[in-house]
CSV table of C-alpha atoms in Angstrom, one decimal:
chain,number,residue,atom,x,y,z
A,1021,ARG,CA,91.0,101.0,82.7
A,1022,LYS,CA,93.4,98.9,84.7
A,1023,GLU,CA,91.9,97.1,87.7
A,1024,VAL,CA,94.3,98.7,90.1
A,1025,GLU,CA,96.3,101.7,89.0
A,1026,GLN,CA,99.3,103.3,90.7
A,1027,ASP,CA,101.9,105.9,89.8
A,1028,PRO,CA,105.0,103.9,89.2
A,1029,GLY,CA,107.3,106.6,90.5
A,1030,PRO,CA,110.1,106.6,91.6
A,1031,PHE,CA,109.4,109.1,94.3
A,1032,ASN,CA,112.7,110.5,95.5
A,1033,VAL,CA,112.2,111.9,98.9
A,1034,PRO,CA,114.6,113.3,101.6
A,1035,GLU,CA,114.7,111.6,104.9
A,1036,GLY,CA,112.2,113.0,107.3
A,1037,ALA,CA,109.8,114.2,104.7
A,1038,THR,CA,106.2,113.2,104.3
A,1039,VAL,CA,105.2,111.3,101.2
A,1040,ALA,CA,101.8,110.2,99.9
A,1041,PHE,CA,100.8,107.5,97.4
A,1042,ASN,CA,97.6,107.1,95.6
A,1043,CYS,CA,95.8,104.2,94.0
A,1044,THR,CA,92.6,103.9,92.1
A,1045,TYR,CA,90.6,100.7,91.5
A,1046,SER,CA,88.0,99.9,88.9
A,1047,ASN,CA,85.7,97.4,90.6
A,1048,SER,CA,83.2,99.3,92.7
A,1049,ALA,CA,82.1,96.0,94.4
A,1050,SER,CA,85.5,95.5,96.0
A,1051,GLN,CA,85.4,95.3,99.8
A,1052,SER,CA,88.9,94.8,101.1
A,1053,PHE,CA,91.9,96.9,100.5
A,1054,PHE,CA,95.5,96.6,101.5
A,1055,TRP,CA,98.9,98.2,101.2
A,1056,TYR,CA,101.8,95.8,100.8
A,1057,ARG,CA,105.5,96.6,100.8
A,1058,GLN,CA,108.0,94.8,98.6
A,1059,ASP,CA,111.7,95.1,98.8
A,1060,CYS,CA,113.8,94.4,95.7
A,1061,ARG,CA,113.5,90.7,94.7
A,1062,LYS,CA,111.7,89.8,98.0
A,1063,GLU,CA,108.2,88.7,98.8
A,1064,PRO,CA,105.4,91.2,99.3
A,1065,LYS,CA,104.7,91.9,103.0
A,1066,LEU,CA,101.5,93.3,104.3
A,1067,LEU,CA,101.9,96.8,105.5
A,1068,MET,CA,98.4,97.5,106.5
A,1069,SER,CA,94.8,96.9,105.7
A,1070,VAL,CA,92.7,99.9,104.7
A,1071,TYR,CA,89.5,100.5,106.5
A,1072,SER,CA,86.6,102.7,105.4
A,1073,SER,CA,87.1,105.1,108.3
A,1074,GLY,CA,90.8,105.4,107.6
A,1075,ASN,CA,93.4,103.9,109.8
A,1076,GLU,CA,96.8,104.7,111.2
A,1077,ASP,CA,99.7,102.6,112.2
A,1078,GLY,CA,102.6,104.6,113.6
A,1079,ARG,CA,104.0,106.8,110.8
A,1080,PHE,CA,101.6,105.3,108.3
A,1081,THR,CA,98.1,106.4,107.5
A,1082,ALA,CA,95.8,104.8,105.0
A,1083,GLN,CA,92.6,106.3,103.6
A,1084,LEU,CA,89.8,104.9,101.5
A,1085,ASN,CA,87.4,106.9,99.4
A,1086,ARG,CA,84.7,104.5,98.1
A,1087,ALA,CA,82.9,107.1,96.1
A,1088,SER,CA,86.0,107.9,94.1
A,1089,GLN,CA,87.4,104.4,94.3
A,1090,TYR,CA,90.6,105.8,95.6
A,1091,ILE,CA,93.0,104.6,98.2
A,1092,SER,CA,95.9,106.5,99.7
A,1093,LEU,CA,98.9,105.9,101.9
A,1094,LEU,CA,100.7,108.6,103.8
A,1095,ILE,CA,104.2,108.1,105.3
A,1096,ARG,CA,105.3,110.7,107.8
A,1097,ASP,CA,108.9,111.3,109.0
A,1098,SER,CA,110.2,108.9,106.3
A,1099,LYS,CA,113.2,106.7,107.1
A,1100,LEU,CA,115.9,105.3,104.9
A,1101,SER,CA,114.4,101.9,105.6
A,1102,ASP,CA,111.1,103.0,104.1
A,1103,SER,CA,112.7,102.7,100.6
A,1104,ALA,CA,110.8,100.0,98.8
A,1105,THR,CA,108.0,99.5,96.3
A,1106,TYR,CA,104.5,100.0,97.8
A,1107,LEU,CA,101.8,97.8,96.3
A,1108,CYS,CA,98.1,98.7,96.4
A,1109,VAL,CA,96.1,95.5,96.6
A,1110,VAL,CA,92.3,95.1,96.2
A,1111,LYS,CA,90.4,91.9,97.0
A,1112,GLY,CA,88.1,91.1,94.2
A,1113,SER,CA,84.6,89.7,94.4
A,1114,ASN,CA,86.0,86.2,94.0
A,1115,TYR,CA,88.5,86.8,96.9
A,1116,GLN,CA,91.5,87.0,94.6
A,1117,LEU,CA,94.0,89.7,95.4
A,1118,ILE,CA,94.3,92.2,92.5
A,1119,TRP,CA,97.7,93.9,92.6
A,1120,GLY,CA,98.8,97.3,91.4
A,1121,ALA,CA,102.1,97.5,89.7
A,1122,GLY,CA,103.5,99.4,92.7
A,1123,THR,CA,105.0,102.8,93.4
A,1124,LYS,CA,108.8,102.9,94.0
A,1125,LEU,CA,109.9,105.0,96.9
A,1126,ILE,CA,113.5,106.1,97.4
A,1127,ILE,CA,114.4,107.9,100.6
A,1128,LYS,CA,117.6,109.9,100.4
A,1129,PRO,CA,119.8,110.9,103.3
B,814,GLU,CA,106.4,84.4,114.0
B,815,PRO,CA,104.9,81.6,111.8
B,816,GLU,CA,106.1,81.7,108.2
B,817,VAL,CA,105.4,80.2,104.8
B,818,THR,CA,108.5,78.2,103.6
B,819,GLN,CA,109.3,77.8,99.9
B,820,THR,CA,111.9,75.6,98.3
B,821,PRO,CA,114.0,75.9,96.3
B,822,SER,CA,114.8,79.6,96.5
B,823,HIS,CA,116.2,79.5,92.9
B,824,GLN,CA,115.5,76.9,90.2
B,825,VAL,CA,117.1,76.9,86.8
B,826,THR,CA,115.6,74.5,84.3
B,827,GLN,CA,115.8,73.9,80.6
B,828,MET,CA,112.9,74.8,78.3
B,829,GLY,CA,110.6,71.8,78.0
B,830,GLN,CA,111.4,70.3,81.4
B,831,GLU,CA,109.0,69.9,84.3
B,832,VAL,CA,109.5,71.7,87.6
B,833,ILE,CA,107.9,71.3,91.0
B,834,LEU,CA,107.9,74.2,93.4
B,835,ARG,CA,107.3,73.4,97.0
B,836,CYS,CA,105.6,75.3,99.8
B,837,VAL,CA,104.9,74.6,103.4
B,838,PRO,CA,102.1,76.9,104.5
B,839,ILE,CA,101.4,78.0,108.0
B,840,SER,CA,100.1,75.0,109.9
B,841,ASN,CA,96.7,76.3,111.0
B,842,HIS,CA,95.9,78.0,107.7
B,843,LEU,CA,93.3,76.5,105.4
B,844,TYR,CA,93.6,78.5,102.2
B,845,PHE,CA,96.6,78.3,100.0
B,846,TYR,CA,97.6,80.3,96.9
B,847,TRP,CA,100.2,80.6,94.2
B,848,TYR,CA,101.1,84.0,92.7
B,849,ARG,CA,103.8,84.8,90.3
B,850,GLN,CA,105.7,88.0,89.4
B,851,ILE,CA,107.6,88.4,86.2
B,852,LEU,CA,110.7,90.6,86.8
B,853,GLY,CA,109.6,94.2,86.7
B,854,GLN,CA,105.9,93.4,86.5
B,855,LYS,CA,103.1,93.2,88.9
B,856,VAL,CA,102.1,90.3,91.1
B,857,GLU,CA,99.6,88.0,89.3
B,858,PHE,CA,97.2,85.5,90.8
B,859,LEU,CA,97.5,81.9,89.6
B,860,VAL,CA,95.4,79.7,91.8
B,861,SER,CA,93.7,79.3,95.2
B,862,PHE,CA,93.2,76.0,97.0
B,863,TYR,CA,91.0,74.9,99.8
B,864,ASN,CA,89.8,71.6,101.2
B,865,ASN,CA,92.0,69.7,98.8
B,866,GLU,CA,90.7,71.3,95.6
B,867,ILE,CA,91.2,74.3,93.5
B,868,SER,CA,88.7,77.0,94.4
B,869,GLU,CA,89.7,79.6,91.9
B,870,LYS,CA,92.2,79.9,89.1
B,871,SER,CA,93.3,82.6,86.6
B,872,GLU,CA,93.6,82.4,82.9
B,873,ILE,CA,97.3,82.0,83.3
B,874,PHE,CA,96.8,78.7,85.2
B,875,ASP,CA,96.2,76.6,82.1
B,876,ASP,CA,96.8,72.8,81.6
B,877,GLN,CA,100.5,73.4,81.9
B,878,PHE,CA,100.1,74.0,85.6
B,879,SER,CA,98.8,71.8,88.4
B,880,VAL,CA,98.7,72.0,92.2
B,881,GLU,CA,98.7,69.3,94.8
B,882,ARG,CA,98.7,68.9,98.6
B,883,PRO,CA,100.4,65.5,98.7
B,884,ASP,CA,100.5,65.3,102.5
B,885,GLY,CA,99.3,67.3,105.4
B,886,SER,CA,101.9,70.0,105.1
B,887,ASN,CA,103.3,70.5,101.6
B,888,PHE,CA,101.6,72.4,98.8
B,889,THR,CA,103.2,72.1,95.4
B,890,LEU,CA,103.0,73.8,92.0
B,891,LYS,CA,104.0,71.7,89.0
B,892,ILE,CA,104.8,73.4,85.7
B,893,ARG,CA,105.0,71.0,82.8
B,894,SER,CA,107.0,71.6,79.7
B,895,THR,CA,108.4,74.9,80.9
B,896,LYS,CA,108.7,77.9,78.5
B,897,LEU,CA,111.0,80.8,78.5
B,898,GLU,CA,108.1,83.1,79.5
B,899,ASP,CA,107.5,81.0,82.7
B,900,SER,CA,110.6,82.6,84.1
B,901,ALA,CA,109.4,84.6,87.2
B,902,MET,CA,109.2,84.7,91.0
B,903,TYR,CA,106.6,82.3,92.2
B,904,PHE,CA,105.1,83.1,95.6
B,905,CYS,CA,103.1,80.8,97.8
B,906,ALA,CA,100.8,82.3,100.3
B,907,SER,CA,98.4,81.0,102.9
B,908,SER,CA,95.6,82.5,105.0
B,909,GLU,CA,93.6,81.3,108.0
B,910,GLN,CA,90.3,82.6,106.6
B,911,GLU,CA,88.8,83.7,103.4
B,912,GLY,CA,86.1,86.1,102.4
B,913,GLN,CA,85.8,89.8,102.0
B,914,GLY,CA,87.2,90.7,105.3
B,915,ASN,CA,90.7,92.1,105.8
B,916,TYR,CA,92.3,88.7,106.2
B,917,GLY,CA,96.0,89.0,105.7
B,918,TYR,CA,97.8,86.6,103.5
B,919,THR,CA,101.3,85.5,104.5
B,920,PHE,CA,103.7,85.1,101.6
B,921,GLY,CA,106.7,82.8,101.4
B,922,SER,CA,110.0,84.3,100.2
B,923,GLY,CA,109.5,82.9,96.7
B,924,THR,CA,111.1,80.6,94.2
B,925,ARG,CA,112.9,82.3,91.4
B,926,LEU,CA,112.4,80.1,88.3
B,927,THR,CA,114.7,80.7,85.4
B,928,VAL,CA,114.0,78.8,82.2
B,929,VAL,CA,116.9,78.7,79.8
């Protein structure tokens, strides 16, 4: 089983729609979780940390299910500028960031 | 907003040559990292550095690689005897703290290394 697994997509979504991404991780001892966004040939940028109780930042909502080792990201009212690859990232027991391969999102006008 | 600066943005080198990738982390950050991303693949951890020494390294980070903090600001990655498969984006990152908390890492814009 991959350490961090994501559906590679692409997800083709009309502007204004809601889209959800999922991610599973294999190490049950992981404590910290993040969603990063990466534009083509650019550096990853932290979108949001994921907290146990779930957290929201504007149009973005992240959820964590420790029992199922599952993380989700919901984007509401999607914008053209949301088109990017979304990377699920888990901090391992040795504090290294373990990266998923990313889910590509394409927002269409 | 403070940023991590990497130079050069693109480096082309011949197979077998040595390259040095440079990074200037955020000034009050104490933890420094190198990651790489081969085109179309996921980001991979190379090495972390704290208090002037390597704190963790991955199996990718073999004797071909070394890191250094030669002065108070620069953090370098040296790749000796480059191979074609070393072609990738190399990202430097820094963080203020470490541990299992949700401490964010700030990434530089990367150096695209092309080995020909």
